Amino acid sequence: MTKRSIVFMFALFFLPVSQLYPESDKNKERDIQACEAILGDLNGLVTDRTIKGNANVTAAVNLAFAKFKEKKLGITIDPDLAEDIYNGMLFQCDTAMKQTPVILISPYMIRLYGTHPSIVLSALVHEMQHAKSYFDNTKFFVAMHKSDLENYLYELDSYNIEANFIKSYLSTRGYTLTPFEQFLAKSYEEDHLSNFSFGMLGHNMELAFYLSGIERKKVTYEQKIGLVSKVITDLLALEFNDRGEDWDRYRQTVTPYSALKFTPQVIRNIEGMHGKIKDDENYRLEDHNPGLYARLLELENKFKGMSKHYTGYLKDIQKKYKKVQG
């Protein structure tokens, strides 16, 4: 199949949401053609037999292209997306599953392709992995849409695929990587994304995996809740040093923040697994487990004094990496 025929094939999968462009905007057709070319280039990379490649990357990209053909996945150019590499692409699915899921792409990302093609391809693969997660287990993906822990794990999974894409395809072909991609790839090589998660996503990856693992342990309900309780106890015992450098103060906040975000859902999951929830729709942690709820409030109150060091530093580091000038 020639590259031109690939591009023509992709043109069938743009959804009407691209009508978000004003009627007077002459850039719409240009952006659609440029987006088609980007898809064609990605397809060419992944199908290039001279590249050793990566099976997980191939699986994500091939599934996305297959869903394009079946018209079960769409591509939409959305001018309302942020003009940065962090929010300039988005996999979107209707939680009620009434609309076709879609990968949204900002005009900023399309125009960035001319000067920084690697980050555009990387971001596209990232969103294709989200699409794969959706199609692999749609009901679970939708059900976990509001779960902070599951959303984080899905995001980490997509960054894992993105890092492998950078390593196996972009570096192989000599693409010039953006600082964001360099950070991601280096963390993947050195610590399996732990540092990237800590610095860019603002979460302690090891804690997230540990909490998620508690749910799957083949032990009693009381033992699982005891393990969660110990996490909170240990964090409450930590002393916060407000005199260090920005990074030193920030690193002290990431773990308690992650615990506050992830622990309530873990407790609910454990209670659900062990038949402790009779009315799922009206579940309230403070009613089902008032003891742990009170201790989480205590941790939250402790974290309030540190929160400015968390949000301020995280915003600064994200700002450093997410904007690339075209």
CSV table of C-alpha atoms in Angstrom, one decimal:
chain,number,residue,atom,x,y,z
A,1,MET,CA,0.0,0.0,0.0
A,2,THR,CA,1.4,3.4,-1.0
A,3,LYS,CA,1.7,6.2,1.5
A,4,ARG,CA,-0.9,8.2,-0.5
A,5,SER,CA,-3.5,5.4,-0.2
A,6,ILE,CA,-2.8,5.2,3.5
A,7,VAL,CA,-3.5,8.9,3.9
A,8,PHE,CA,-6.7,8.7,1.9
A,9,MET,CA,-7.9,5.8,4.0
A,10,PHE,CA,-7.4,7.8,7.2
A,11,ALA,CA,-9.5,10.6,5.8
A,12,LEU,CA,-12.6,8.6,6.4
A,13,PHE,CA,-12.3,8.6,10.1
A,14,PHE,CA,-12.6,12.3,11.0
A,15,LEU,CA,-15.7,13.0,13.1
A,16,PRO,CA,-17.9,16.0,12.7
A,17,VAL,CA,-16.5,17.5,15.9
A,18,SER,CA,-13.9,19.1,13.6
A,19,GLN,CA,-16.8,21.6,12.9
A,20,LEU,CA,-15.6,23.3,16.1
A,21,TYR,CA,-13.6,25.4,13.7
A,22,PRO,CA,-15.2,28.7,12.7
A,23,GLU,CA,-16.6,28.6,9.2
A,24,SER,CA,-14.2,31.3,8.2
A,25,ASP,CA,-11.2,29.3,9.4
A,26,LYS,CA,-9.2,28.3,6.3
A,27,ASN,CA,-6.9,26.2,8.4
A,28,LYS,CA,-9.3,23.4,8.9
A,29,GLU,CA,-8.7,21.5,5.7
A,30,ARG,CA,-5.0,22.2,5.9
A,31,ASP,CA,-5.0,20.7,9.5
A,32,ILE,CA,-7.0,17.7,8.4
A,33,GLN,CA,-4.5,16.9,5.6
A,34,ALA,CA,-1.6,17.4,8.0
A,35,CYS,CA,-3.2,15.1,10.5
A,36,GLU,CA,-3.6,12.4,7.8
A,37,ALA,CA,0.1,12.7,6.9
A,38,ILE,CA,1.0,12.3,10.6
A,39,LEU,CA,-1.0,9.1,10.8
A,40,GLY,CA,0.6,7.9,7.6
A,41,ASP,CA,4.1,8.6,9.0
A,42,LEU,CA,3.2,6.7,12.2
A,43,ASN,CA,1.9,3.8,10.3
A,44,GLY,CA,5.1,3.8,8.2
A,45,LEU,CA,7.3,3.7,11.3
A,46,VAL,CA,5.4,0.9,13.0
A,47,THR,CA,5.3,-1.3,9.9
A,48,ASP,CA,8.9,-0.7,8.9
A,49,ARG,CA,10.5,-4.1,9.0
A,50,THR,CA,14.0,-2.7,9.3
A,51,ILE,CA,13.1,-1.6,12.8
A,52,LYS,CA,13.1,-4.2,15.5
A,53,GLY,CA,10.2,-2.5,17.2
A,54,ASN,CA,8.2,-3.3,20.3
A,55,ALA,CA,5.3,-5.8,20.4
A,56,ASN,CA,3.3,-3.7,22.9
A,57,VAL,CA,3.6,-0.5,20.9
A,58,THR,CA,2.6,-2.4,17.7
A,59,ALA,CA,-0.4,-3.9,19.5
A,60,ALA,CA,-1.7,-0.4,20.5
A,61,VAL,CA,-1.1,1.3,17.2
A,62,ASN,CA,-2.5,-1.6,15.1
A,63,LEU,CA,-5.6,-1.8,17.3
A,64,ALA,CA,-6.2,1.9,16.8
A,65,PHE,CA,-5.9,1.7,13.1
A,66,ALA,CA,-8.2,-1.4,13.0
A,67,LYS,CA,-10.8,0.6,15.0
A,68,PHE,CA,-10.4,3.5,12.6
A,69,LYS,CA,-11.3,1.1,9.7
A,70,GLU,CA,-14.3,-0.2,11.6
A,71,LYS,CA,-15.3,3.3,12.4
A,72,LYS,CA,-15.4,2.4,16.0
A,73,LEU,CA,-12.7,5.1,16.8
A,74,GLY,CA,-12.6,8.6,15.5
A,75,ILE,CA,-10.0,11.4,15.0
A,76,THR,CA,-11.1,14.9,15.8
A,77,ILE,CA,-9.1,18.2,15.5
A,78,ASP,CA,-10.2,20.3,18.4
A,79,PRO,CA,-9.1,23.9,18.5
A,80,ASP,CA,-10.3,24.2,22.2
A,81,LEU,CA,-7.5,21.9,23.5
A,82,ALA,CA,-4.6,23.5,25.3
A,83,GLU,CA,-1.6,24.6,23.2
A,84,ASP,CA,0.9,22.4,24.9
A,85,ILE,CA,2.3,18.9,24.6
A,86,TYR,CA,0.7,17.7,27.8
A,87,ASN,CA,-2.9,18.5,27.0
A,88,GLY,CA,-2.8,18.9,23.3
A,89,MET,CA,-4.0,15.3,22.6
A,90,LEU,CA,-6.7,13.4,24.5
A,91,PHE,CA,-8.5,10.1,24.2
A,92,GLN,CA,-12.2,10.8,24.9
A,93,CYS,CA,-14.9,8.3,25.5
A,94,ASP,CA,-18.5,8.8,26.5
A,95,THR,CA,-18.9,7.2,29.9
A,96,ALA,CA,-22.4,6.1,28.9
A,97,MET,CA,-20.9,4.5,25.8
A,98,LYS,CA,-23.4,6.3,23.5
A,99,GLN,CA,-20.9,8.0,21.2
A,100,THR,CA,-17.9,6.8,19.3
A,101,PRO,CA,-14.7,7.2,21.3
A,102,VAL,CA,-12.3,9.6,19.7
A,103,ILE,CA,-8.7,10.9,19.8
A,104,LEU,CA,-8.7,14.7,20.0
A,105,ILE,CA,-5.8,16.5,18.5
A,106,SER,CA,-5.2,20.3,18.8
A,107,PRO,CA,-4.1,22.4,15.8
A,108,TYR,CA,-1.1,23.3,18.0
A,109,MET,CA,0.1,19.7,17.9
A,110,ILE,CA,-0.4,19.4,14.2
A,111,ARG,CA,1.6,22.5,13.5
A,112,LEU,CA,4.3,21.4,15.9
A,113,TYR,CA,4.9,18.4,13.7
A,114,GLY,CA,6.9,20.4,11.3
A,115,THR,CA,9.6,21.3,13.9
A,116,HIS,CA,9.2,18.6,16.6
A,117,PRO,CA,7.7,15.5,15.0
A,118,SER,CA,8.8,13.1,17.7
A,119,ILE,CA,6.6,14.6,20.5
A,120,VAL,CA,3.5,14.5,18.2
A,121,LEU,CA,4.1,10.9,17.3
A,122,SER,CA,4.8,10.0,20.9
A,123,ALA,CA,1.6,11.7,22.1
A,124,LEU,CA,-0.4,10.0,19.5
A,125,VAL,CA,0.9,6.5,20.5
A,126,HIS,CA,0.1,7.5,24.2
A,127,GLU,CA,-3.5,8.1,23.3
A,128,MET,CA,-3.7,5.0,21.2
A,129,GLN,CA,-2.7,3.0,24.2
A,130,HIS,CA,-5.6,4.6,26.1
A,131,ALA,CA,-7.9,3.6,23.2
A,132,LYS,CA,-6.5,0.0,23.5
A,133,SER,CA,-7.3,-0.1,27.2
A,134,TYR,CA,-10.8,1.1,26.5
A,135,PHE,CA,-11.4,-1.6,23.8
A,136,ASP,CA,-9.7,-4.3,25.8
A,137,ASN,CA,-12.1,-3.9,28.7
A,138,THR,CA,-14.7,-1.3,28.0
A,139,LYS,CA,-16.9,-1.8,31.0
A,140,PHE,CA,-14.1,-1.7,33.4
A,141,PHE,CA,-12.5,1.3,31.7
A,142,VAL,CA,-15.8,3.2,31.9
A,143,ALA,CA,-16.5,2.0,35.5
A,144,MET,CA,-13.2,3.2,36.7
A,145,HIS,CA,-13.4,6.6,35.0
A,146,LYS,CA,-13.8,8.4,38.3
A,147,SER,CA,-11.3,6.4,40.2
A,148,ASP,CA,-8.1,8.4,40.9
A,149,LEU,CA,-6.0,5.2,41.3
A,150,GLU,CA,-7.2,3.4,38.2
A,151,ASN,CA,-6.9,6.6,36.1
A,152,TYR,CA,-3.3,7.0,37.3
A,153,LEU,CA,-2.5,3.4,36.5
A,154,TYR,CA,-4.0,3.8,33.0
A,155,GLU,CA,-2.0,6.9,32.5
A,156,LEU,CA,1.2,5.2,33.7
A,157,ASP,CA,0.5,2.3,31.3
A,158,SER,CA,0.3,4.8,28.4
A,159,TYR,CA,3.5,6.5,29.4
A,160,ASN,CA,5.1,3.0,29.5
A,161,ILE,CA,4.1,2.4,25.9
A,162,GLU,CA,5.1,5.9,24.9
A,163,ALA,CA,8.6,5.4,26.4
A,164,ASN,CA,8.9,2.1,24.5
A,165,PHE,CA,7.9,3.9,21.3
A,166,ILE,CA,10.6,6.5,21.9
A,167,LYS,CA,13.2,3.9,22.6
A,168,SER,CA,12.3,1.4,19.8
A,169,TYR,CA,11.2,3.7,17.0
A,170,LEU,CA,12.2,7.3,17.4
A,171,SER,CA,15.7,6.8,18.8
A,172,THR,CA,16.3,4.1,16.2
A,173,ARG,CA,15.5,6.6,13.4
A,174,GLY,CA,17.5,9.5,14.9
A,175,TYR,CA,14.6,11.8,15.8
A,176,THR,CA,15.5,14.8,18.0
A,177,LEU,CA,13.7,14.3,21.2
A,178,THR,CA,12.1,17.1,23.3
A,179,PRO,CA,13.2,17.5,26.9
A,180,PHE,CA,9.9,15.9,27.9
A,181,GLU,CA,10.6,12.8,25.9
A,182,GLN,CA,14.2,12.7,27.2
A,183,PHE,CA,12.9,12.8,30.8
A,184,LEU,CA,10.4,10.1,30.1
A,185,ALA,CA,12.8,7.8,28.3
A,186,LYS,CA,15.6,8.3,30.9
A,187,SER,CA,13.2,7.5,33.7
A,188,TYR,CA,12.0,4.4,31.9
A,189,GLU,CA,15.5,3.1,31.5
A,190,GLU,CA,16.7,4.0,35.0
A,191,ASP,CA,13.8,3.4,37.3
A,192,HIS,CA,10.8,2.1,35.2
A,193,LEU,CA,9.1,5.6,35.3
A,194,SER,CA,9.3,6.0,39.1
A,195,ASN,CA,11.1,9.4,38.9
A,196,PHE,CA,8.9,10.5,36.0
A,197,SER,CA,5.8,9.7,38.0
A,198,PHE,CA,7.2,11.5,41.0
A,199,GLY,CA,8.3,14.6,39.2
A,200,MET,CA,5.9,15.0,36.3
A,201,LEU,CA,2.7,13.2,37.5
A,202,GLY,CA,3.0,14.1,41.2
A,203,HIS,CA,2.5,10.6,42.5
A,204,ASN,CA,4.5,7.9,44.3
A,205,MET,CA,4.4,5.0,41.8
A,206,GLU,CA,5.6,2.4,44.4
A,207,LEU,CA,2.8,3.4,46.8
A,208,ALA,CA,0.2,3.2,44.1
A,209,PHE,CA,1.3,-0.3,43.1
A,210,TYR,CA,1.4,-1.3,46.8
A,211,LEU,CA,-2.1,-0.1,47.5
A,212,SER,CA,-3.4,-1.7,44.4
A,213,GLY,CA,-1.7,-4.9,45.3
A,214,ILE,CA,-3.4,-5.0,48.7
A,215,GLU,CA,-6.7,-5.5,47.0
A,216,ARG,CA,-5.5,-8.7,45.3
A,217,LYS,CA,-3.9,-10.3,48.3
A,218,LYS,CA,-5.5,-13.6,49.3
A,219,VAL,CA,-5.9,-12.6,53.0
A,220,THR,CA,-8.9,-11.6,55.2
A,221,TYR,CA,-10.7,-8.3,55.0
A,222,GLU,CA,-9.3,-7.3,58.4
A,223,GLN,CA,-5.7,-8.0,57.2
A,224,LYS,CA,-6.2,-5.9,54.1
A,225,ILE,CA,-7.7,-3.0,56.0
A,226,GLY,CA,-4.8,-3.4,58.5
A,227,LEU,CA,-2.3,-2.9,55.7
A,228,VAL,CA,-4.0,0.2,54.5
A,229,SER,CA,-4.2,1.5,58.0
A,230,LYS,CA,-0.4,1.0,58.5
A,231,VAL,CA,0.3,3.1,55.4
A,232,ILE,CA,-1.7,6.0,57.0
A,233,THR,CA,0.0,5.4,60.4
A,234,ASP,CA,3.5,5.6,58.9
A,235,LEU,CA,2.7,8.8,57.0
A,236,LEU,CA,1.2,10.4,60.1
A,237,ALA,CA,4.5,9.7,61.9
A,238,LEU,CA,6.7,11.5,59.4
A,239,GLU,CA,8.1,14.9,60.3
A,240,PHE,CA,8.0,17.6,57.6
A,241,ASN,CA,11.1,19.8,57.2
A,242,ASP,CA,10.1,23.2,55.9
A,243,ARG,CA,13.7,24.5,55.6
A,244,GLY,CA,15.0,22.5,52.6
A,245,GLU,CA,15.2,23.4,48.9
A,246,ASP,CA,12.1,23.4,46.7
A,247,TRP,CA,12.8,19.8,45.6
A,248,ASP,CA,13.4,18.6,49.1
A,249,ARG,CA,10.2,20.1,50.4
A,250,TYR,CA,8.2,18.8,47.3
A,251,ARG,CA,9.5,15.2,47.6
A,252,GLN,CA,8.1,15.1,51.2
A,253,THR,CA,4.6,15.9,50.0
A,254,VAL,CA,4.2,13.5,47.1
A,255,THR,CA,3.7,10.3,49.1
A,256,PRO,CA,1.0,11.7,51.5
A,257,TYR,CA,-0.7,13.4,48.5
A,258,SER,CA,-0.8,10.1,46.7
A,259,ALA,CA,-2.2,8.3,49.8
A,260,LEU,CA,-5.0,10.8,50.1
A,261,LYS,CA,-5.9,10.5,46.4
A,262,PHE,CA,-5.7,6.7,46.2
A,263,THR,CA,-6.6,5.2,49.6
A,264,PRO,CA,-10.3,6.0,49.7
A,265,GLN,CA,-10.9,4.0,46.5
A,266,VAL,CA,-8.7,1.1,47.7
A,267,ILE,CA,-10.8,0.9,50.9
A,268,ARG,CA,-14.0,1.0,49.0
A,269,ASN,CA,-12.7,-1.7,46.6
A,270,ILE,CA,-11.7,-3.9,49.5
A,271,GLU,CA,-15.1,-3.5,51.2
A,272,GLY,CA,-16.8,-4.3,48.0
A,273,MET,CA,-14.8,-7.5,47.4
A,274,HIS,CA,-15.6,-8.7,50.9
A,275,GLY,CA,-19.4,-8.0,50.7
A,276,LYS,CA,-19.3,-5.0,53.2
A,277,ILE,CA,-21.3,-2.7,50.9
A,278,LYS,CA,-25.0,-3.2,50.7
A,279,ASP,CA,-25.9,0.0,48.9
A,280,ASP,CA,-23.2,0.8,46.4
A,281,GLU,CA,-24.8,4.0,45.0
A,282,ASN,CA,-25.0,5.6,48.5
A,283,TYR,CA,-21.6,4.4,49.7
A,284,ARG,CA,-19.9,6.9,52.1
A,285,LEU,CA,-16.5,6.1,53.6
A,286,GLU,CA,-17.3,8.0,56.8
A,287,ASP,CA,-20.2,5.7,57.4
A,288,HIS,CA,-18.6,2.3,56.4
A,289,ASN,CA,-15.2,2.9,58.0
A,290,PRO,CA,-15.4,5.9,60.3
A,291,GLY,CA,-12.1,5.0,62.0
A,292,LEU,CA,-10.0,5.1,58.8
A,293,TYR,CA,-12.0,8.1,57.6
A,294,ALA,CA,-11.0,10.0,60.7
A,295,ARG,CA,-7.3,9.1,60.3
A,296,LEU,CA,-7.4,10.2,56.6
A,297,LEU,CA,-8.8,13.5,57.7
A,298,GLU,CA,-5.9,13.8,60.2
A,299,LEU,CA,-3.5,13.1,57.3
A,300,GLU,CA,-5.3,15.6,55.1
A,301,ASN,CA,-5.0,18.3,57.8
A,302,LYS,CA,-1.3,17.5,58.1
A,303,PHE,CA,-0.9,17.8,54.4
A,304,LYS,CA,-2.6,21.2,54.2
A,305,GLY,CA,0.5,22.7,55.8
A,306,MET,CA,2.7,21.3,53.0
A,307,SER,CA,0.3,21.6,50.0
A,308,LYS,CA,1.8,24.8,48.7
A,309,HIS,CA,5.1,23.0,48.3
A,310,TYR,CA,3.4,20.3,46.3
A,311,THR,CA,1.3,22.3,43.9
A,312,GLY,CA,3.8,25.1,43.4
A,313,TYR,CA,6.7,22.8,42.5
A,314,LEU,CA,4.7,20.4,40.4
A,315,LYS,CA,3.3,23.3,38.4
A,316,ASP,CA,6.8,24.6,37.8
A,317,ILE,CA,8.2,21.3,36.6
A,318,GLN,CA,5.2,20.6,34.3
A,319,LYS,CA,5.5,24.1,32.9
A,320,LYS,CA,9.2,23.5,32.2
A,321,TYR,CA,8.5,20.4,30.1
A,322,LYS,CA,5.0,20.7,28.5
A,323,LYS,CA,5.5,23.8,26.3
A,324,VAL,CA,7.4,23.4,23.1
A,325,GLN,CA,7.8,26.3,20.7
A,326,GLY,CA,7.0,25.5,17.1
